[in-house]
Short mmCIF file of C-alpha atoms in Angstrom, two decimals:
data_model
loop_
_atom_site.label_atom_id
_atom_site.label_comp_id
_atom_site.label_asym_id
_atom_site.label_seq_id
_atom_site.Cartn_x
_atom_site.Cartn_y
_atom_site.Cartn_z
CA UNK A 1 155.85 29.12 125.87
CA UNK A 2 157.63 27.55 128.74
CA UNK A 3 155.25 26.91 131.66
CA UNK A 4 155.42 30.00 134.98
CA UNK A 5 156.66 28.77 137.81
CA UNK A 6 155.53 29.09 141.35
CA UNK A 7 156.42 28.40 145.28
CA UNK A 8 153.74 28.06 148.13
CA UNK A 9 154.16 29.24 151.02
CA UNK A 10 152.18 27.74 153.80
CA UNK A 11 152.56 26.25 157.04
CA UNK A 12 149.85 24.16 156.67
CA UNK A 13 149.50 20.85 154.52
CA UNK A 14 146.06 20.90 153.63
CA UNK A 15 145.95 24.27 152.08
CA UNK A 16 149.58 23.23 150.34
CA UNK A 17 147.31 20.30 148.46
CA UNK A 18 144.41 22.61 147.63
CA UNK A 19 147.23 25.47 146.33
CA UNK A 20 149.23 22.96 144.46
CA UNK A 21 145.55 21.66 142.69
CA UNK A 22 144.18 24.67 141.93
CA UNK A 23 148.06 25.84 140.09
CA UNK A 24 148.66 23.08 138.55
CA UNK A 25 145.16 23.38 136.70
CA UNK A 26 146.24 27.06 135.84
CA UNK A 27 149.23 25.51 134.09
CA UNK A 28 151.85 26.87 136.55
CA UNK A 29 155.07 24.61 137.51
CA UNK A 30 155.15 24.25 141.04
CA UNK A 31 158.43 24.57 141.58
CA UNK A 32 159.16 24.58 145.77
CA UNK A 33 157.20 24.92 148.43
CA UNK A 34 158.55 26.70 152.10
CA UNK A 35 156.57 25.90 155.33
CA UNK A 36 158.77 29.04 157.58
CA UNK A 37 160.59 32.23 156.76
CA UNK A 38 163.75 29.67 157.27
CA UNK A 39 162.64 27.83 154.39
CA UNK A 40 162.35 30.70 152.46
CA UNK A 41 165.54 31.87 152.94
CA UNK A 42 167.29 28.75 151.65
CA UNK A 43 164.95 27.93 149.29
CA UNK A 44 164.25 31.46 147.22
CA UNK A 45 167.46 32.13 145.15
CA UNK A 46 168.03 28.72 143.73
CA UNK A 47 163.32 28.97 143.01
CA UNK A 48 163.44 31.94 141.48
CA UNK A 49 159.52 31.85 140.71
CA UNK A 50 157.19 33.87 138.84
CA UNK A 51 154.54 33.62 141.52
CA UNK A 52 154.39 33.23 145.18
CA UNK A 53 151.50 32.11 147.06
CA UNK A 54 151.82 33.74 150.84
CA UNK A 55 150.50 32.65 153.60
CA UNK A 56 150.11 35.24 156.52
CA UNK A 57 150.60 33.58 159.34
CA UNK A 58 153.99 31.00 159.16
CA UNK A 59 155.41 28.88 162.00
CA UNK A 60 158.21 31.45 162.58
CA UNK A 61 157.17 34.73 161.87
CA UNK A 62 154.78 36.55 159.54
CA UNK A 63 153.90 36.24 155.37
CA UNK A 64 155.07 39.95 155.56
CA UNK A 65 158.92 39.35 156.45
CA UNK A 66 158.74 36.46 154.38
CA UNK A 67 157.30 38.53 151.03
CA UNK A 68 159.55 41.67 152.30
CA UNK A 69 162.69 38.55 152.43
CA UNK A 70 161.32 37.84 148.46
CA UNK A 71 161.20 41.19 147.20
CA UNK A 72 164.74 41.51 148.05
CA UNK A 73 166.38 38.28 146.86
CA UNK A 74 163.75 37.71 143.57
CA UNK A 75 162.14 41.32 142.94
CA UNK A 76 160.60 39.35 139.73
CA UNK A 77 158.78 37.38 141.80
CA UNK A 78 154.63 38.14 142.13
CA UNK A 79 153.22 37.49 145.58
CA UNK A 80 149.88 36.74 146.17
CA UNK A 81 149.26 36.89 149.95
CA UNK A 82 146.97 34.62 151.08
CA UNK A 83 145.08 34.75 154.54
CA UNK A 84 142.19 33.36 156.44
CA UNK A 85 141.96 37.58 157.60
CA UNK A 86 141.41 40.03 155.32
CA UNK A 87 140.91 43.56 156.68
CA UNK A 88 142.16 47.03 155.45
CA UNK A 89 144.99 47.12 157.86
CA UNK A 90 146.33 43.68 156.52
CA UNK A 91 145.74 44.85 153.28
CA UNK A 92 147.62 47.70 153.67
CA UNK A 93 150.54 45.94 155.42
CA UNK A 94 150.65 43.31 152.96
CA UNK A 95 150.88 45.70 149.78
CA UNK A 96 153.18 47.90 151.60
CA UNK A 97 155.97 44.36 151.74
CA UNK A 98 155.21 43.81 148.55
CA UNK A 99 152.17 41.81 147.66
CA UNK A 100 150.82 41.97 144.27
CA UNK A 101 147.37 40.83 145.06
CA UNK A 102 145.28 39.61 148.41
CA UNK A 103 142.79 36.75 148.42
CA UNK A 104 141.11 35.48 151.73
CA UNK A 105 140.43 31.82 152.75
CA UNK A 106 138.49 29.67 152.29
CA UNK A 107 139.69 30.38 148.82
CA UNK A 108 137.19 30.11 145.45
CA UNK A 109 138.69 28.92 142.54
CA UNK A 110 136.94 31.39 140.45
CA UNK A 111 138.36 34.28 142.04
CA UNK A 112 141.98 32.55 142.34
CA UNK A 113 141.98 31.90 138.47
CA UNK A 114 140.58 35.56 137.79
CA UNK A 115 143.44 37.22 140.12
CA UNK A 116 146.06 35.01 138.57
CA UNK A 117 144.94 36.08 135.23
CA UNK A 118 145.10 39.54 135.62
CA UNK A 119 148.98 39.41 137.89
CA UNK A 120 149.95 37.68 134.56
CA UNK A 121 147.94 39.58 131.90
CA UNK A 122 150.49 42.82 132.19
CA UNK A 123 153.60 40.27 131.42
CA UNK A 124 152.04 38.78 128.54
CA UNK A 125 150.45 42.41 127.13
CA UNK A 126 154.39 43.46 127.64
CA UNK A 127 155.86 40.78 125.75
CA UNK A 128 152.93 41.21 122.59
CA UNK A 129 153.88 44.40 122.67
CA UNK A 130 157.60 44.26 122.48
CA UNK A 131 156.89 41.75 119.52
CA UNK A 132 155.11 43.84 117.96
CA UNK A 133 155.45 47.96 118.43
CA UNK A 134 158.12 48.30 115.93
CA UNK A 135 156.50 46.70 113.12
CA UNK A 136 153.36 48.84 113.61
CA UNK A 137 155.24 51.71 113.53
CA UNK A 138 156.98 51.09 111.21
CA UNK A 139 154.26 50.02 109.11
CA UNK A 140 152.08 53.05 109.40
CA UNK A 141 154.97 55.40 108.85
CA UNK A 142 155.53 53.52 105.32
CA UNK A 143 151.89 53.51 104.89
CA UNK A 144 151.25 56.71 105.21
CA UNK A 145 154.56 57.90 103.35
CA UNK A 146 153.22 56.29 100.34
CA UNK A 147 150.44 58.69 99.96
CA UNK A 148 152.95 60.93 98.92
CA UNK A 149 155.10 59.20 96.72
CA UNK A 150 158.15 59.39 97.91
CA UNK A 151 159.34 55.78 97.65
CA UNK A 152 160.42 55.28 101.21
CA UNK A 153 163.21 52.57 101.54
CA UNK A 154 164.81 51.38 104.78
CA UNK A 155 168.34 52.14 105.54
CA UNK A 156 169.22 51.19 108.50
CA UNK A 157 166.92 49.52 111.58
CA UNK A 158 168.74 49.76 115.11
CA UNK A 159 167.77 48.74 118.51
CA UNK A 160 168.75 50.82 121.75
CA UNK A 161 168.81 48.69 125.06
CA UNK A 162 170.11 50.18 128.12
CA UNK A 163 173.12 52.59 126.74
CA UNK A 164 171.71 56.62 126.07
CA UNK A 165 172.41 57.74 122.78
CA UNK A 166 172.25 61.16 121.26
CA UNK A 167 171.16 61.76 117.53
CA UNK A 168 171.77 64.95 116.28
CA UNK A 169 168.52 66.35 114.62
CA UNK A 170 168.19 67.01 110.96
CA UNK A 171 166.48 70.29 111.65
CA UNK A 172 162.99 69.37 112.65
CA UNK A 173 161.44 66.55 115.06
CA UNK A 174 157.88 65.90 116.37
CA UNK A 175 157.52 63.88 119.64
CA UNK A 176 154.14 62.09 120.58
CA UNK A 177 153.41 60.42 123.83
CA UNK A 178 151.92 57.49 123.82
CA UNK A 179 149.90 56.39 127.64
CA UNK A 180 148.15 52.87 127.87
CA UNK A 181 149.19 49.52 129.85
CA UNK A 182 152.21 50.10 129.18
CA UNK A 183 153.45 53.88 127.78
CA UNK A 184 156.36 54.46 125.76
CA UNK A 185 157.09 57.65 123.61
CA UNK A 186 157.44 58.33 119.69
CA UNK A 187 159.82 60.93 117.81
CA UNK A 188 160.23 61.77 114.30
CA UNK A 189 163.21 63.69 112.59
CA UNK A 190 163.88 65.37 109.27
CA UNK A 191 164.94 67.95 107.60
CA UNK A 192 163.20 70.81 106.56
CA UNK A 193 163.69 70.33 103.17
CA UNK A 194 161.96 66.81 103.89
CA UNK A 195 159.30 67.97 105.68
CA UNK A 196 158.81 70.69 103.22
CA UNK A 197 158.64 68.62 100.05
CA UNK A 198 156.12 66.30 102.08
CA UNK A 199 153.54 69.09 103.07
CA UNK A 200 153.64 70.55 99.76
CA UNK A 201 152.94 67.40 97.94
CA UNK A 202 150.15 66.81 101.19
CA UNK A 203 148.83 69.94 100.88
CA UNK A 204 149.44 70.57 97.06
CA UNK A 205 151.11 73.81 97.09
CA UNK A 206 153.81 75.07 95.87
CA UNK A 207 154.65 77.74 98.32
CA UNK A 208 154.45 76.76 101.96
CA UNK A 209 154.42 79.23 105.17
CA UNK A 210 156.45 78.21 108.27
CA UNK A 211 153.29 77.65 110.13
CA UNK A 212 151.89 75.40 107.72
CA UNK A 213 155.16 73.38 107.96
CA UNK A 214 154.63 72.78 111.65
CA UNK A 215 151.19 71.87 111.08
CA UNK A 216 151.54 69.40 109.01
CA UNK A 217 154.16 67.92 110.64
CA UNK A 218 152.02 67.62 113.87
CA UNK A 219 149.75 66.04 111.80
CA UNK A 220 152.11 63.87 110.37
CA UNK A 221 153.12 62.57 114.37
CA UNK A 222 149.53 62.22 114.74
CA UNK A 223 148.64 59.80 112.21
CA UNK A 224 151.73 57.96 112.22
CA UNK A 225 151.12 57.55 116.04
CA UNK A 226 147.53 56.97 116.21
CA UNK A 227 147.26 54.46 113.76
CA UNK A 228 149.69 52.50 115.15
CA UNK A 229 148.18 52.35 118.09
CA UNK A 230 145.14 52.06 116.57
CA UNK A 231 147.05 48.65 114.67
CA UNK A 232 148.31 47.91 118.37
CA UNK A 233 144.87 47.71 120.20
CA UNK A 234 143.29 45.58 118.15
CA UNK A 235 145.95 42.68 118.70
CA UNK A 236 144.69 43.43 122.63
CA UNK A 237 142.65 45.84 123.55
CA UNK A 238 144.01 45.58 127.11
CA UNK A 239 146.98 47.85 125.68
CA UNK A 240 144.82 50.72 125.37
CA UNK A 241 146.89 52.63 124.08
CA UNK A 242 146.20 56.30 123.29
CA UNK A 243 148.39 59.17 122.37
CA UNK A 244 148.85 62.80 123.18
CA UNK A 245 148.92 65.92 121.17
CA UNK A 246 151.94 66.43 119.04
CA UNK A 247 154.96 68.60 120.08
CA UNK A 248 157.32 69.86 117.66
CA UNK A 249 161.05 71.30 118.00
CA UNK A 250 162.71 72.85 115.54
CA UNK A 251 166.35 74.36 115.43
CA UNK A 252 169.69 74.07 113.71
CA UNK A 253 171.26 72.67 117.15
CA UNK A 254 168.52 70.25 118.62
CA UNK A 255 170.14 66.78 119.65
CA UNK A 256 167.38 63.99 120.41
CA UNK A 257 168.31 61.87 123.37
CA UNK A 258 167.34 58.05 123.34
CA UNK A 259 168.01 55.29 125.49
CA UNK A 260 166.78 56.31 128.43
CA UNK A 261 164.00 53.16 127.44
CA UNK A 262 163.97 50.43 125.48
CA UNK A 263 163.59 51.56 122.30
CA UNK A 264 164.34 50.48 118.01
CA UNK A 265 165.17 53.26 115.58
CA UNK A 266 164.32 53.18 111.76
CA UNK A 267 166.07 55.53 109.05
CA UNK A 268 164.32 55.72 105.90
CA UNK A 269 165.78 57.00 102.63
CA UNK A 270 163.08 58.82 100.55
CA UNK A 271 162.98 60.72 97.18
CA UNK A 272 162.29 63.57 99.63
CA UNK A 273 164.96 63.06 102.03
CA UNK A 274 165.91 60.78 105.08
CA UNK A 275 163.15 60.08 107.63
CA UNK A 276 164.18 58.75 111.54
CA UNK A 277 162.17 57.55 113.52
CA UNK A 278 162.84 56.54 116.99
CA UNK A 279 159.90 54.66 119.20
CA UNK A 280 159.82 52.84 122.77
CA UNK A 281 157.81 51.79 125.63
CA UNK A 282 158.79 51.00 129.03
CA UNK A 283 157.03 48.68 131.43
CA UNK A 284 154.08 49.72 133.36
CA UNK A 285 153.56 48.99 137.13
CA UNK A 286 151.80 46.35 138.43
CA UNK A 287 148.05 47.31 139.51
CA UNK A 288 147.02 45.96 142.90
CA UNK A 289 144.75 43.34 142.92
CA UNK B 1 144.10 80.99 133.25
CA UNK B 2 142.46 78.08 135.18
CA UNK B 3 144.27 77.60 138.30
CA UNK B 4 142.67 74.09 138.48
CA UNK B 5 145.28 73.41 135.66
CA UNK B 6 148.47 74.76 137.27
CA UNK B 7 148.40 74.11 140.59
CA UNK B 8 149.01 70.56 140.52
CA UNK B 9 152.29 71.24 138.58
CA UNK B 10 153.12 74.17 141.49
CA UNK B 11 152.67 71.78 144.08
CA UNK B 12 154.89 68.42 142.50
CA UNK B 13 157.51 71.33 142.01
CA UNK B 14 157.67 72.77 145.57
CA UNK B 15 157.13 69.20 147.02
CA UNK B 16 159.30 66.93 145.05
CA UNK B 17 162.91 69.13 144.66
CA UNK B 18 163.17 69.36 148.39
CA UNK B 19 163.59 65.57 148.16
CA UNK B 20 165.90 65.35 145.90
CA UNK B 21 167.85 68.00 147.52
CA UNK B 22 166.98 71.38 146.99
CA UNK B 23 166.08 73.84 149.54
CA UNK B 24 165.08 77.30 148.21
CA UNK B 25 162.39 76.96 145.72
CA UNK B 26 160.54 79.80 144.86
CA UNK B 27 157.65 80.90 142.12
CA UNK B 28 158.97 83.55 140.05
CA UNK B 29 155.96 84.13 138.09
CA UNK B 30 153.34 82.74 136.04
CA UNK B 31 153.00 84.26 132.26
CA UNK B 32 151.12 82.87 129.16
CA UNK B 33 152.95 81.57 125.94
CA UNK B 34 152.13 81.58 122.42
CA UNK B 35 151.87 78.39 121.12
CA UNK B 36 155.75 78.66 120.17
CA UNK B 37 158.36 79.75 121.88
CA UNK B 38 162.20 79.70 122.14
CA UNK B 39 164.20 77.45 125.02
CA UNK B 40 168.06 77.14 124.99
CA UNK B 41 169.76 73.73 127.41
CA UNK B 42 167.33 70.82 127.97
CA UNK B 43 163.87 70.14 127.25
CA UNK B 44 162.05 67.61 128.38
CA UNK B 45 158.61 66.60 127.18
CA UNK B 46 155.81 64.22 128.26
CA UNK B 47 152.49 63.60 127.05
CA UNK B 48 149.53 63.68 129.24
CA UNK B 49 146.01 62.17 128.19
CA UNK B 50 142.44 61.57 130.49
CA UNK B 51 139.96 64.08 131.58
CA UNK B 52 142.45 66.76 130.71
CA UNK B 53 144.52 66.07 127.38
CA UNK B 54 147.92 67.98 126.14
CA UNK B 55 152.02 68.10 127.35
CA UNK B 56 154.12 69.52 129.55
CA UNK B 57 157.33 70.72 128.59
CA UNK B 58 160.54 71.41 130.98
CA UNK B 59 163.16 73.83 130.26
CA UNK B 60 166.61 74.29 132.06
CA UNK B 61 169.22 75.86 130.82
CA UNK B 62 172.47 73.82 130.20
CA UNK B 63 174.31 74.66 132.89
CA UNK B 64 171.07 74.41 135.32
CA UNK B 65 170.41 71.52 134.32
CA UNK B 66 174.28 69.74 135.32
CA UNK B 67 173.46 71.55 138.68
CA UNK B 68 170.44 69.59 139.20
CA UNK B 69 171.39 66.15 137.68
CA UNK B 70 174.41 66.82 140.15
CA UNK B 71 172.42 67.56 143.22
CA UNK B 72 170.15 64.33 142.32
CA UNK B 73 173.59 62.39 142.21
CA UNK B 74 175.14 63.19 145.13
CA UNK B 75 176.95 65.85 144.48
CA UNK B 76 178.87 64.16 142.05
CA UNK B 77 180.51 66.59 139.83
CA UNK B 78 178.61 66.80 136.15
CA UNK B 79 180.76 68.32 133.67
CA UNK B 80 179.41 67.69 130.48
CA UNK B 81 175.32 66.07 130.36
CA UNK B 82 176.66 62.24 130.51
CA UNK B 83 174.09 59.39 130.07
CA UNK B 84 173.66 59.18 134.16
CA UNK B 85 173.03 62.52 133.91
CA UNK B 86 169.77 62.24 131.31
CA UNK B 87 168.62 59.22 133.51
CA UNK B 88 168.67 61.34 136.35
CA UNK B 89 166.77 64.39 134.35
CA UNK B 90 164.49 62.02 132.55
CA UNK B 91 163.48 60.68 136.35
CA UNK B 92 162.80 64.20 137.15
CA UNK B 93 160.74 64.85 134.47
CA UNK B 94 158.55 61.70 135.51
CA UNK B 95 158.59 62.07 139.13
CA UNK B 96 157.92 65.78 138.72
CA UNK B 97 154.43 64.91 136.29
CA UNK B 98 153.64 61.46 137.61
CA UNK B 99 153.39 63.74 141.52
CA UNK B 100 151.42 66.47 139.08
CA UNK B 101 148.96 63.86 138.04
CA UNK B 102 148.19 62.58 141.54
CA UNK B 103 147.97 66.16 142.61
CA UNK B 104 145.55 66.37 139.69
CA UNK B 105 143.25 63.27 141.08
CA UNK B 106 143.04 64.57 144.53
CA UNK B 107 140.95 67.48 142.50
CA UNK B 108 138.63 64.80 140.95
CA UNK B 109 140.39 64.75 137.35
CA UNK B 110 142.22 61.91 136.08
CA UNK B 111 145.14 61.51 133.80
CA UNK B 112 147.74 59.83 132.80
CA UNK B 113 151.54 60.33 131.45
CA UNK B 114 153.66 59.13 128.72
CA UNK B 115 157.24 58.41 129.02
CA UNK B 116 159.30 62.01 128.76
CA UNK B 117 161.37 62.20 125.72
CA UNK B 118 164.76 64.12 125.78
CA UNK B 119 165.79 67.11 123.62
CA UNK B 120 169.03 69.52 124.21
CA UNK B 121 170.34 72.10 122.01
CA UNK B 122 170.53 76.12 121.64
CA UNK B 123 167.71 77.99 120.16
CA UNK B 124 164.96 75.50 119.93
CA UNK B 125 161.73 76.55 118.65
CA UNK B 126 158.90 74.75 120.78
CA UNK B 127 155.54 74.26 119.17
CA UNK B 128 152.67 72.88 121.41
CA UNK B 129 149.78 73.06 118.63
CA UNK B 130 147.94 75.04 121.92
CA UNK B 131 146.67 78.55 121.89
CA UNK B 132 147.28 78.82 125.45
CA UNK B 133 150.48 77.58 127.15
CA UNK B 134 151.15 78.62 130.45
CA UNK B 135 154.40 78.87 131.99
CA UNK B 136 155.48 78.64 135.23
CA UNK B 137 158.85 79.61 136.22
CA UNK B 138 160.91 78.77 139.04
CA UNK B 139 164.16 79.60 140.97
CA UNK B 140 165.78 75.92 142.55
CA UNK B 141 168.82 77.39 144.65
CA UNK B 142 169.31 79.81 141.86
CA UNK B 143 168.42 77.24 138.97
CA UNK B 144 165.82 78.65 136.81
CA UNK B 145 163.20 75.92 136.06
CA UNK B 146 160.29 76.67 133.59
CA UNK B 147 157.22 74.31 133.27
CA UNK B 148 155.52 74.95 130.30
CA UNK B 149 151.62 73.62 130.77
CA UNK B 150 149.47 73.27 127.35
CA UNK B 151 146.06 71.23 128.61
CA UNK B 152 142.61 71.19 127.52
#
């Protein structure tokens, strides 16, 4: 992984050498460093930097026209204000311009490192988890499908960006919400005749009532959805990831929109019919720190 | 009926559509659902998990629901439900729950949303897995809205 990169911002060269020490031992690239809002200015597009340390007071002006000058020319960017103050009112101010996180001078290593951590720890939980969701789903959902025997296969595997898509339903679909770090939402679709043939050999009938159709295909959401969480937590726990009770629609005309996130579809051809499956998470906010 | 349960979803209706540009928003009634029921336009669903677990489901009719994705855009004309406007519904979905939930911890309980997922069509059978869903409908400048509450 290629090393963050960050910019100090400080009028003052003493606490630009004790900033510089304490990221470098972090592992960050330091990258620029501005001494007035005028050196921000010229020096923020071409930086670009993951972090940004922000001193409150500057020879010019204040840390909060600087950070509100960031947030508009590198939104990306994570400031940490920094000030030899720290009341509620300064808090308030700072968060309101766009500060990430507040830390008061003198400043102890211990708590720099820990706030650094956790302004970081929602980008790297983002990234393990856009590695990884789609395998996890995809991986209980052929887990589970075994149990029936119904020799699931994958057709096709297809990734939706920024575009909205429709897919028009086979005739049934369960959705599951899915709330953690970072929350995202999952939907399966099939036919009834799919869904019908899987409950029956589930349930090992060979009648089935409506009701018990939409039961078990709740059920179905559930399991395919909570173990992959499940699967999901344990590479971080951090994720937390839990999921909500099932909804299911069912009609001849349903169309199932997707797009509106970031999100990888999976058709699965089955002795019992084609399975879609459509999961994706979207970026949490940023806690204060 | 707990009250405790609905009116945070009363109160991020009749506070959030006047900001995205509605003026007349009224309650037309509260009524309790079966655990399925029948919706024709858009539906829009989002999980909800904490101290209080379930989903709340949306329904606008079709043509309702180009009113409002209009309205949020301007006044841009919306002739048929383009991708801006299921961004712009989506968005309502989450701003309408995420201002529910924070209605919901200024009562003392805590809970968080999932990301709303999308469904239009005619005759769609919605099945919440809930006993008790209560529905609360409303008129938005003569746009019926319904928000369908199943928590426990």
């Amino acid at each position: 992984m290629s090393k963050l990169k960050a910019m100090i911002v400080d009028d003052s060269s003493f606490s630009i050498t004790i900033l510089r020490s304490l990221l470098e031992k972090k592992g960050f690239e330091i990258i620029c460093e501005a001494q007035s809002i005028v050196d921000v200015k010229e020096k923020i597009i071409d930086c670009k930097p993951d972090l940004v340390t922000m001193d409150m007071t500057l020879s010019d002006g204040d840390g909060l026209e600087a950070s509100k000058l960031i947030v508009e020319k590198s939104p990306n960017s994570k400031i940490m204000a920094i000030s030899a103050m720290m009341d509620a009112e300064i808090i308030k101010k700072a968060k309101e311009a766009g500060a990430k996180a507040y830390i008061q001078k003198p400043i102890d290593e211990e708590e720099f490192n820990s706030i650094v951590d956790k302004l970081f720890a929602g980008e790297e939980l983002y990234r393990l988890l856009s590695d990884n969701y789609f395998e996890a789903f995809k991986e209980s959902l052929m887990t589970y499908l075994k149990r029936f025997q119904v020799n699931p296969s994958v057709k096709s595997e297809e990734q939706t960006n920024s575009h909205i898509k429709s897919k028009k339903s086979s005739g049934i679909s369960v959705t599951i919400g899915i709330i953690g770090r970072h929350c995202g939402r999952l939907v399966i679709d099939m036919s009834d005749d799919t869904i019908i043939e899987l409950a029956k050999r589930a349930l090992n009938k060979s009648e089935l009532a409506k009701d018990e159709m939409i039961a078990f295909f709740g059920e179905f959401g559930n399991i395919v959805g909570g173990n992959a969480c499940s699967m999901l937590n344990t590479f971080n726990r951090g994720l937390s990831l839990r999921v909500s009770p099932p909804t299911i629609f069912h009609g001849k005309d349903l169309t199932i929109s997707i797009g509106e996130i970031k999100s990888t579809s999976l058709v699965l051809q089955s002795n019992a019919g084609e399975i879609f499956m459509n999961i994706g998470f979207q970026r949490g906010d940023d806690e204060w720190m | 009926m707990d009250v405790r349960l609905i009116n945070p979803f009363i109160g991020a209706v009749t506070g959030i559509m006047p900001q995205i540009g509605f003026s007349n928003i009224t309650r037309k009634g509260i009524s309790l659902k079966e655990k399925k029921f029948m919706v024709s336009g858009v539906v829009l669903t989002l999980g909800i998990v904490g101290d209080k677990k379930g989903n709340v489901v949306y329904s606008i009719d079709m043509d309702g629901a180009k009113k409002i994705a209009s309205t949020m855009m301007m006044g841009m004309p919306v002739d048929q439900l383009d991708d801006m406007s299921k961004s712009a519904l989506s968005e309502l979905s989450n701003m309408l729950t995420a201002n529910a939930s924070i209605n919901f911890s200024n009562d003392g309980i805590n809970v968080d949303i999932s990301v709303p997922t999308m469904m239009y069509g005619e005759d769609i059978e919605i099945n919440l897995q809930k006993d008790n869903v209560v529905c609360i409908d409303f008129d938005v400048d003569g746009i019926m809205l319904s928000v369908n509450v199943a928590l426990d």
